Amino acid sequence: MISTPGSHQTQDGAAQGGPTRHGAGRDGTGQDGAGQDGTAPAGPGPGAAAEDGTAEDRDGRAAHRRRRVAVLLAVALVAYLVDLGSKLLVVSGLEGHAPIRVIGDVLTFQVIRNPGAAFGMGQALTIVFTLIAASVIVVIWRIARKLHSLPWAVALGLLLGGALGNLTDRLFRGPAVFRGHVVDFVSLQHFAVFNLADSAIVCGGVLVVLLSFRGSNPDGTVHRDRDDRGDRDAAEEPAGAAEEGRQG
């Protein structure tokens, strides 16, 4: 059957085949810029930006924690080296000699081998204090994994350096490993004989107490902020439950 240009068959063929050839000529899929199922190609959604922001926040917090840990280690290293150097100096120059008067009888330098804890306490518990010092070092290192506060980094660094200083004496000085006597040489009148490691431990402990009293935490948060967030969450829970009841 021969169809004329204006016939019904010719119009049906144009309606059926024309757009197909036109679309295939553009992208080969049958539609302009669309897939075979007629949907537009998917682009980066809003979730991608959120994920990028979250990743950046995590990276920023990790870098901040590394800087705080670096401060902790630097303070600990300085405290440890100062304590070790002072002990080597006084052992080689003062042990076996008369005390050196720095401020009359108020402050003198004299070498004393201390089997006990700081300031000469607990002289019969040498190995116990050795284990306590080792435990303190482990605890400080675990806290450092969540450290974001600069004052806490300084405080923990002082504690770590002092504990390492006295632990070194326990391990490497006589009379035996784990039972070594700590070198003390700073003598205050009407007080006790101690060393710079003891001073670092006391200063670090005082700073920890002050930070805790102010509500500061090693991770950078504050106790009051946590309490406020808890109160807000508790206040929002009844409102949320009421809203769910109305919707139900």
CSV table of N, CA, C and O in Angstrom, one decimal, residues 73-186:
chain,number,residue,atom,x,y,z
A,73,LEU,N,54.7,15.5,75.8
A,73,LEU,CA,56.0,14.8,75.7
A,73,LEU,C,57.1,15.8,75.9
A,73,LEU,O,58.1,15.4,76.5
A,74,ALA,N,57.0,17.0,75.4
A,74,ALA,CA,58.1,18.0,75.5
A,74,ALA,C,58.3,18.4,77.0
A,74,ALA,O,59.4,18.5,77.4
A,75,VAL,N,57.2,18.6,77.7
A,75,VAL,CA,57.3,19.0,79.1
A,75,VAL,C,57.9,17.8,79.9
A,75,VAL,O,58.7,18.0,80.7
A,76,ALA,N,57.4,16.6,79.6
A,76,ALA,CA,57.9,15.4,80.3
A,76,ALA,C,59.4,15.3,80.0
A,76,ALA,O,60.2,14.9,80.9
A,77,LEU,N,59.8,15.5,78.8
A,77,LEU,CA,61.2,15.3,78.4
A,77,LEU,C,62.1,16.3,79.2
A,77,LEU,O,63.2,16.0,79.7
A,78,VAL,N,61.7,17.6,79.2
A,78,VAL,CA,62.4,18.6,79.9
A,78,VAL,C,62.5,18.3,81.4
A,78,VAL,O,63.6,18.4,82.0
A,79,ALA,N,61.4,17.9,82.0
A,79,ALA,CA,61.4,17.6,83.4
A,79,ALA,C,62.3,16.4,83.7
A,79,ALA,O,63.1,16.4,84.7
A,80,TYR,N,62.3,15.4,82.8
A,80,TYR,CA,63.1,14.2,83.0
A,80,TYR,C,64.6,14.5,82.9
A,80,TYR,O,65.4,14.1,83.7
A,81,LEU,N,65.0,15.3,81.8
A,81,LEU,CA,66.4,15.6,81.6
A,81,LEU,C,66.9,16.5,82.7
A,81,LEU,O,68.1,16.3,83.1
A,82,VAL,N,66.1,17.5,83.2
A,82,VAL,CA,66.6,18.4,84.2
A,82,VAL,C,66.8,17.5,85.5
A,82,VAL,O,67.8,17.7,86.2
A,83,ASP,N,65.9,16.6,85.8
A,83,ASP,CA,66.1,15.8,87.0
A,83,ASP,C,67.3,14.9,86.9
A,83,ASP,O,68.1,14.8,87.8
A,84,LEU,N,67.4,14.2,85.7
A,84,LEU,CA,68.5,13.3,85.5
A,84,LEU,C,69.9,14.0,85.6
A,84,LEU,O,70.8,13.6,86.2
A,85,GLY,N,69.9,15.2,84.9
A,85,GLY,CA,71.2,15.9,84.9
A,85,GLY,C,71.6,16.4,86.3
A,85,GLY,O,72.7,16.4,86.7
A,86,SER,N,70.6,16.9,87.1
A,86,SER,CA,70.9,17.4,88.4
A,86,SER,C,71.3,16.2,89.3
A,86,SER,O,72.3,16.4,90.1
A,87,LYS,N,70.8,15.1,89.2
A,87,LYS,CA,71.2,13.9,90.0
A,87,LYS,C,72.6,13.5,89.6
A,87,LYS,O,73.4,13.2,90.5
A,88,LEU,N,72.9,13.4,88.3
A,88,LEU,CA,74.3,13.1,87.9
A,88,LEU,C,75.3,14.1,88.5
A,88,LEU,O,76.4,13.7,88.9
A,89,LEU,N,74.9,15.3,88.5
A,89,LEU,CA,75.8,16.4,88.9
A,89,LEU,C,76.1,16.3,90.4
A,89,LEU,O,77.2,16.3,90.9
A,90,VAL,N,75.0,16.1,91.2
A,90,VAL,CA,75.2,16.1,92.7
A,90,VAL,C,75.9,14.8,93.1
A,90,VAL,O,76.6,14.8,94.1
A,91,VAL,N,75.6,13.7,92.5
A,91,VAL,CA,76.2,12.4,92.9
A,91,VAL,C,77.7,12.5,92.6
A,91,VAL,O,78.5,12.1,93.5
A,92,SER,N,78.1,13.1,91.5
A,92,SER,CA,79.6,13.2,91.2
A,92,SER,C,80.3,14.2,92.0
A,92,SER,O,81.5,14.1,92.3
A,93,GLY,N,79.6,15.3,92.4
A,93,GLY,CA,80.2,16.4,93.1
A,93,GLY,C,80.0,16.6,94.6
A,93,GLY,O,80.8,17.2,95.3
A,94,LEU,N,78.8,16.0,95.0
A,94,LEU,CA,78.4,16.3,96.4
A,94,LEU,C,78.4,15.0,97.3
A,94,LEU,O,78.5,15.2,98.5
A,95,GLU,N,78.2,13.9,96.7
A,95,GLU,CA,78.0,12.7,97.5
A,95,GLU,C,79.3,12.4,98.3
A,95,GLU,O,80.4,12.4,97.8
A,96,GLY,N,79.2,12.2,99.6
A,96,GLY,CA,80.3,12.0,100.5
A,96,GLY,C,81.0,13.3,101.0
A,96,GLY,O,82.0,13.2,101.7
A,97,HIS,N,80.4,14.4,100.6
A,97,HIS,CA,81.0,15.7,101.0
A,97,HIS,C,80.0,16.4,102.0
A,97,HIS,O,78.8,16.0,102.1
A,98,ALA,N,80.5,17.5,102.6
A,98,ALA,CA,79.6,18.2,103.5
A,98,ALA,C,78.5,19.0,102.7
A,98,ALA,O,78.7,19.3,101.6
A,99,PRO,N,77.4,19.2,103.3
A,99,PRO,CA,76.3,19.9,102.6
A,99,PRO,C,76.7,21.3,102.2
A,99,PRO,O,77.5,22.0,102.9
A,100,ILE,N,76.1,21.7,101.1
A,100,ILE,CA,76.4,23.1,100.6
A,100,ILE,C,75.2,24.0,101.0
A,100,ILE,O,74.1,23.7,100.7
A,101,ARG,N,75.6,25.0,101.7
A,101,ARG,CA,74.5,26.0,102.2
A,101,ARG,C,74.2,27.0,101.1
A,101,ARG,O,75.0,27.7,100.7
A,102,VAL,N,73.0,26.9,100.6
A,102,VAL,CA,72.5,27.8,99.6
A,102,VAL,C,71.9,29.1,100.2
A,102,VAL,O,72.2,30.2,99.8
A,103,ILE,N,71.0,28.9,101.2
A,103,ILE,CA,70.4,30.0,101.9
A,103,ILE,C,70.5,29.7,103.4
A,103,ILE,O,69.6,29.2,104.0
A,104,GLY,N,71.7,29.9,103.9
A,104,GLY,CA,72.0,29.5,105.3
A,104,GLY,C,71.6,28.1,105.6
A,104,GLY,O,72.0,27.2,104.9
A,105,ASP,N,70.9,27.9,106.7
A,105,ASP,CA,70.4,26.5,107.1
A,105,ASP,C,69.0,26.3,106.5
A,105,ASP,O,68.5,25.2,106.6
A,106,VAL,N,68.4,27.3,105.8
A,106,VAL,CA,67.1,27.1,105.3
A,106,VAL,C,67.1,26.2,104.1
A,106,VAL,O,66.2,25.3,104.0
A,107,LEU,N,68.0,26.4,103.2
A,107,LEU,CA,68.1,25.6,102.0
A,107,LEU,C,69.5,25.1,101.8
A,107,LEU,O,70.5,25.9,101.7
A,108,THR,N,69.7,23.8,101.8
A,108,THR,CA,71.0,23.2,101.6
A,108,THR,C,71.0,22.1,100.6
A,108,THR,O,69.9,21.5,100.3
A,109,PHE,N,72.1,21.8,100.0
A,109,PHE,CA,72.2,20.7,99.1
A,109,PHE,C,73.1,19.6,99.7
A,109,PHE,O,74.2,19.8,100.1
A,110,GLN,N,72.5,18.4,99.9
A,110,GLN,CA,73.2,17.2,100.4
A,110,GLN,C,72.6,16.0,99.8
A,110,GLN,O,71.3,15.9,99.7
A,111,VAL,N,73.4,15.0,99.4
A,111,VAL,CA,72.9,13.8,98.7
A,111,VAL,C,72.5,12.8,99.8
A,111,VAL,O,73.2,12.5,100.7
A,112,ILE,N,71.3,12.3,99.6
A,112,ILE,CA,70.7,11.3,100.4
A,112,ILE,C,70.1,10.2,99.5
A,112,ILE,O,69.3,10.6,98.6
A,113,ARG,N,70.4,8.9,99.7
A,113,ARG,CA,69.8,7.9,98.9
A,113,ARG,C,68.5,7.4,99.6
A,113,ARG,O,68.5,7.0,100.8
A,114,ASN,N,67.4,7.6,98.9
A,114,ASN,CA,66.0,7.4,99.5
A,114,ASN,C,65.4,6.1,99.0
A,114,ASN,O,65.1,6.1,97.8
A,115,PRO,N,65.2,5.1,99.8
A,115,PRO,CA,64.5,3.9,99.3
A,115,PRO,C,63.0,4.0,99.3
A,115,PRO,O,62.3,3.2,98.8
A,116,GLY,N,62.4,5.1,99.8
A,116,GLY,CA,61.0,5.3,99.9
A,116,GLY,C,60.4,6.1,98.8
A,116,GLY,O,61.0,6.3,97.7
A,117,ALA,N,59.3,6.8,99.1
A,117,ALA,CA,58.6,7.6,98.1
A,117,ALA,C,59.1,9.0,98.2
A,117,ALA,O,60.2,9.3,98.7
A,118,ALA,N,58.3,10.0,97.6
A,118,ALA,CA,58.7,11.4,97.7
A,118,ALA,C,58.9,11.9,99.1
A,118,ALA,O,58.1,11.5,100.0
A,119,PHE,N,59.9,12.7,99.3
A,119,PHE,CA,60.1,13.3,100.6
A,119,PHE,C,60.4,12.3,101.7
A,119,PHE,O,60.2,12.5,102.9
A,120,GLY,N,61.0,11.1,101.3
A,120,GLY,CA,61.4,10.1,102.3
A,120,GLY,C,60.4,9.3,102.9
A,120,GLY,O,60.6,8.6,103.9
A,121,MET,N,59.1,9.3,102.4
A,121,MET,CA,58.1,8.5,103.0
A,121,MET,C,58.1,7.1,102.5
A,121,MET,O,58.4,6.8,101.4
A,122,GLY,N,57.6,6.2,103.4
A,122,GLY,CA,57.4,4.8,103.0
A,122,GLY,C,58.7,4.1,102.6
A,122,GLY,O,58.8,3.5,101.5
A,123,GLN,N,59.7,4.2,103.4
A,123,GLN,CA,61.0,3.6,103.0
A,123,GLN,C,61.1,2.1,103.0
A,123,GLN,O,62.0,1.5,102.4
A,124,ALA,N,60.1,1.4,103.5
A,124,ALA,CA,60.0,0.0,103.5
A,124,ALA,C,59.2,-0.5,102.3
A,124,ALA,O,59.0,-1.8,102.2
A,125,LEU,N,58.7,0.3,101.5
A,125,LEU,CA,57.8,-0.1,100.4
A,125,LEU,C,58.4,0.3,99.0
A,125,LEU,O,57.7,0.8,98.1
A,126,THR,N,59.7,0.1,98.9
A,126,THR,CA,60.4,0.5,97.6
A,126,THR,C,59.8,-0.1,96.4
A,126,THR,O,59.5,0.6,95.4
A,127,ILE,N,59.6,-1.4,96.4
A,127,ILE,CA,59.1,-2.1,95.2
A,127,ILE,C,57.6,-1.7,94.9
A,127,ILE,O,57.2,-1.6,93.8
A,128,VAL,N,56.9,-1.4,96.0
A,128,VAL,CA,55.5,-0.9,95.8
A,128,VAL,C,55.5,0.4,95.0
A,128,VAL,O,54.7,0.6,94.1
A,129,PHE,N,56.3,1.3,95.5
A,129,PHE,CA,56.4,2.6,94.8
A,129,PHE,C,56.9,2.5,93.4
A,129,PHE,O,56.5,3.3,92.5
A,130,THR,N,57.7,1.5,93.1
A,130,THR,CA,58.2,1.3,91.8
A,130,THR,C,57.0,0.9,90.9
A,130,THR,O,56.8,1.4,89.7
A,131,LEU,N,56.2,0.0,91.4
A,131,LEU,CA,55.0,-0.4,90.6
A,131,LEU,C,54.0,0.7,90.4
A,131,LEU,O,53.4,0.9,89.4
A,132,ILE,N,53.8,1.5,91.5
A,132,ILE,CA,52.9,2.7,91.4
A,132,ILE,C,53.4,3.7,90.3
A,132,ILE,O,52.6,4.2,89.5
A,133,ALA,N,54.7,3.9,90.3
A,133,ALA,CA,55.3,4.9,89.3
A,133,ALA,C,55.0,4.3,87.9
A,133,ALA,O,54.6,5.1,87.0
A,134,ALA,N,55.2,3.0,87.7
A,134,ALA,CA,55.0,2.4,86.4
A,134,ALA,C,53.5,2.5,86.0
A,134,ALA,O,53.1,2.8,84.8
A,135,SER,N,52.6,2.3,87.0
A,135,SER,CA,51.2,2.4,86.7
A,135,SER,C,50.8,3.8,86.3
A,135,SER,O,49.9,4.0,85.5
A,136,VAL,N,51.4,4.8,87.0
A,136,VAL,CA,51.1,6.2,86.7
A,136,VAL,C,51.4,6.5,85.3
A,136,VAL,O,50.7,7.2,84.6
A,137,ILE,N,52.5,6.0,84.8
A,137,ILE,CA,53.0,6.3,83.4
A,137,ILE,C,52.0,5.7,82.4
A,137,ILE,O,51.6,6.3,81.4
A,138,VAL,N,51.5,4.5,82.7
A,138,VAL,CA,50.5,3.9,81.8
A,138,VAL,C,49.2,4.6,81.8
A,138,VAL,O,48.6,4.9,80.8
A,139,VAL,N,48.7,5.1,83.0
A,139,VAL,CA,47.5,5.9,83.1
A,139,VAL,C,47.6,7.2,82.3
A,139,VAL,O,46.7,7.6,81.6
A,140,ILE,N,48.7,7.9,82.5
A,140,ILE,CA,48.9,9.1,81.8
A,140,ILE,C,48.9,8.9,80.3
A,140,ILE,O,48.3,9.7,79.5
A,141,TRP,N,49.5,7.9,79.8
A,141,TRP,CA,49.5,7.6,78.4
A,141,TRP,C,48.2,7.3,77.8
A,141,TRP,O,47.8,7.7,76.7
A,142,ARG,N,47.3,6.6,78.6
A,142,ARG,CA,46.0,6.3,78.2
A,142,ARG,C,45.1,7.6,78.1
A,142,ARG,O,44.3,7.8,77.2
A,143,ILE,N,45.3,8.5,79.1
A,143,ILE,CA,44.6,9.7,79.1
A,143,ILE,C,45.0,10.6,77.9
A,143,ILE,O,44.2,11.3,77.3
A,144,ALA,N,46.3,10.5,77.5
A,144,ALA,CA,46.8,11.3,76.4
A,144,ALA,C,46.1,10.9,75.1
A,144,ALA,O,46.1,11.7,74.1
A,145,ARG,N,45.4,9.8,75.0
A,145,ARG,CA,44.7,9.4,73.7
A,145,ARG,C,43.5,10.3,73.4
A,145,ARG,O,43.1,10.4,72.3
A,146,LYS,N,43.0,11.0,74.5
A,146,LYS,CA,41.9,11.9,74.3
A,146,LYS,C,42.2,13.3,74.8
A,146,LYS,O,41.3,14.0,75.1
A,147,LEU,N,43.5,13.6,74.7
A,147,LEU,CA,43.9,14.9,75.3
A,147,LEU,C,43.7,16.0,74.3
A,147,LEU,O,44.1,16.0,73.1
A,148,HIS,N,43.0,17.1,74.7
A,148,HIS,CA,42.8,18.3,73.9
A,148,HIS,C,43.0,19.6,74.6
A,148,HIS,O,42.7,20.7,74.1
A,149,SER,N,43.4,19.5,75.9
A,149,SER,CA,43.5,20.7,76.7
A,149,SER,C,45.0,21.0,77.0
A,149,SER,O,45.8,20.1,77.4
A,150,LEU,N,45.4,22.2,76.7
A,150,LEU,CA,46.8,22.6,76.9
A,150,LEU,C,47.2,22.6,78.4
A,150,LEU,O,48.3,22.0,78.7
A,151,PRO,N,46.4,23.1,79.3
A,151,PRO,CA,46.8,23.0,80.7
A,151,PRO,C,47.0,21.6,81.2
A,151,PRO,O,47.9,21.3,82.0
A,152,TRP,N,46.1,20.7,80.7
A,152,TRP,CA,46.2,19.3,81.1
A,152,TRP,C,47.4,18.7,80.5
A,152,TRP,O,48.1,17.8,81.1
A,153,ALA,N,47.8,19.1,79.3
A,153,ALA,CA,49.0,18.6,78.7
A,153,ALA,C,50.3,18.9,79.5
A,153,ALA,O,51.2,18.1,79.8
A,154,VAL,N,50.3,20.2,80.0
A,154,VAL,CA,51.4,20.6,80.9
A,154,VAL,C,51.4,19.8,82.2
A,154,VAL,O,52.5,19.3,82.7
A,155,ALA,N,50.2,19.7,82.8
A,155,ALA,CA,50.2,19.0,84.1
A,155,ALA,C,50.6,17.5,84.0
A,155,ALA,O,51.4,17.0,84.8
A,156,LEU,N,50.0,16.9,82.9
A,156,LEU,CA,50.4,15.5,82.7
A,156,LEU,C,51.8,15.3,82.3
A,156,LEU,O,52.5,14.3,82.7
A,157,GLY,N,52.4,16.3,81.6
A,157,GLY,CA,53.8,16.2,81.3
A,157,GLY,C,54.7,16.3,82.5
A,157,GLY,O,55.7,15.6,82.6
A,158,LEU,N,54.3,17.2,83.4
A,158,LEU,CA,55.1,17.2,84.7
A,158,LEU,C,55.0,15.9,85.5
A,158,LEU,O,56.0,15.4,86.0
A,159,LEU,N,53.8,15.4,85.6
A,159,LEU,CA,53.7,14.1,86.2
A,159,LEU,C,54.5,13.0,85.6
A,159,LEU,O,55.1,12.2,86.2
A,160,LEU,N,54.4,12.9,84.2
A,160,LEU,CA,55.1,11.9,83.5
A,160,LEU,C,56.6,12.0,83.7
A,160,LEU,O,57.3,11.1,83.9
A,161,GLY,N,57.1,13.3,83.5
A,161,GLY,CA,58.6,13.5,83.6
A,161,GLY,C,59.1,13.1,85.0
A,161,GLY,O,60.1,12.5,85.2
A,162,GLY,N,58.3,13.6,86.1
A,162,GLY,CA,58.7,13.2,87.4
A,162,GLY,C,58.7,11.7,87.7
A,162,GLY,O,59.6,11.2,88.3
A,163,ALA,N,57.6,11.1,87.3
A,163,ALA,CA,57.5,9.6,87.5
A,163,ALA,C,58.6,8.9,86.8
A,163,ALA,O,59.2,7.9,87.3
A,164,LEU,N,59.0,9.3,85.5
A,164,LEU,CA,60.1,8.7,84.8
A,164,LEU,C,61.4,8.9,85.5
A,164,LEU,O,62.3,8.0,85.5
A,165,GLY,N,61.6,10.1,86.1
A,165,GLY,CA,62.9,10.4,86.7
A,165,GLY,C,63.1,9.5,87.9
A,165,GLY,O,64.2,8.9,88.1
A,166,ASN,N,62.1,9.4,88.8
A,166,ASN,CA,62.3,8.5,90.0
A,166,ASN,C,62.3,7.0,89.6
A,166,ASN,O,63.0,6.2,90.2
A,167,LEU,N,61.5,6.7,88.5
A,167,LEU,CA,61.5,5.3,88.1
A,167,LEU,C,62.9,4.9,87.6
A,167,LEU,O,63.3,3.7,87.7
A,168,THR,N,63.6,5.8,86.9
A,168,THR,CA,64.9,5.5,86.4
A,168,THR,C,65.8,5.1,87.6
A,168,THR,O,66.6,4.2,87.5
A,169,ASP,N,65.7,5.8,88.7
A,169,ASP,CA,66.5,5.5,89.9
A,169,ASP,C,66.2,4.1,90.4
A,169,ASP,O,67.0,3.4,90.8
A,170,ARG,N,64.9,3.8,90.4
A,170,ARG,CA,64.4,2.5,90.9
A,170,ARG,C,65.0,1.4,90.1
A,170,ARG,O,65.3,0.3,90.6
A,171,LEU,N,65.1,1.6,88.8
A,171,LEU,CA,65.5,0.5,87.9
A,171,LEU,C,67.0,0.4,87.8
A,171,LEU,O,67.6,-0.7,87.7
A,172,PHE,N,67.8,1.5,87.8
A,172,PHE,CA,69.2,1.5,87.5
A,172,PHE,C,70.1,1.8,88.6
A,172,PHE,O,71.4,1.7,88.4
A,173,ARG,N,69.7,2.2,89.7
A,173,ARG,CA,70.6,2.5,90.8
A,173,ARG,C,70.5,1.3,91.8
A,173,ARG,O,69.6,0.5,91.9
A,174,GLY,N,71.5,1.2,92.7
A,174,GLY,CA,71.6,0.2,93.7
A,174,GLY,C,70.6,0.4,94.8
A,174,GLY,O,70.0,1.5,94.9
A,175,PRO,N,70.3,-0.7,95.5
A,175,PRO,CA,71.1,-1.9,95.6
A,175,PRO,C,70.6,-3.0,94.6
A,175,PRO,O,71.3,-3.9,94.3
A,176,ALA,N,69.4,-2.9,93.9
A,176,ALA,CA,69.0,-3.9,93.0
A,176,ALA,C,67.9,-3.3,92.1
A,176,ALA,O,67.3,-2.2,92.4
A,177,VAL,N,67.6,-4.0,91.0
A,177,VAL,CA,66.6,-3.6,90.1
A,177,VAL,C,65.2,-3.6,90.8
A,177,VAL,O,64.9,-4.5,91.5
A,178,PHE,N,64.4,-2.6,90.5
A,178,PHE,CA,63.1,-2.4,91.2
A,178,PHE,C,63.2,-2.0,92.7
A,178,PHE,O,62.3,-1.7,93.3
A,179,ARG,N,64.4,-2.0,93.2
A,179,ARG,CA,64.7,-1.6,94.6
A,179,ARG,C,65.7,-0.5,94.7
A,179,ARG,O,66.2,-0.3,95.8
A,180,GLY,N,66.0,0.1,93.6
A,180,GLY,CA,67.0,1.2,93.6
A,180,GLY,C,66.6,2.3,94.5
A,180,GLY,O,65.4,2.7,94.6
A,181,HIS,N,67.6,3.0,95.1
A,181,HIS,CA,67.3,4.1,96.0
A,181,HIS,C,67.4,5.4,95.2
A,181,HIS,O,68.3,5.6,94.3
A,182,VAL,N,66.4,6.3,95.4
A,182,VAL,CA,66.3,7.5,94.6
A,182,VAL,C,67.2,8.5,95.2
A,182,VAL,O,67.4,8.6,96.5
A,183,VAL,N,67.9,9.3,94.4
A,183,VAL,CA,68.8,10.4,94.8
A,183,VAL,C,68.0,11.6,95.2
A,183,VAL,O,67.4,12.2,94.3
A,184,ASP,N,68.1,12.0,96.4
A,184,ASP,CA,67.5,13.3,96.9
A,184,ASP,C,68.6,14.2,97.3
A,184,ASP,O,69.6,13.7,97.9
A,185,PHE,N,68.4,15.5,97.1
A,185,PHE,CA,69.5,16.4,97.4
A,185,PHE,C,69.1,17.8,97.8
A,185,PHE,O,69.9,18.6,98.4
A,186,VAL,N,67.8,18.2,97.6
A,186,VAL,CA,67.3,19.5,98.0
A,186,VAL,C,66.8,19.4,99.4
A,186,VAL,O,65.8,18.7,99.6
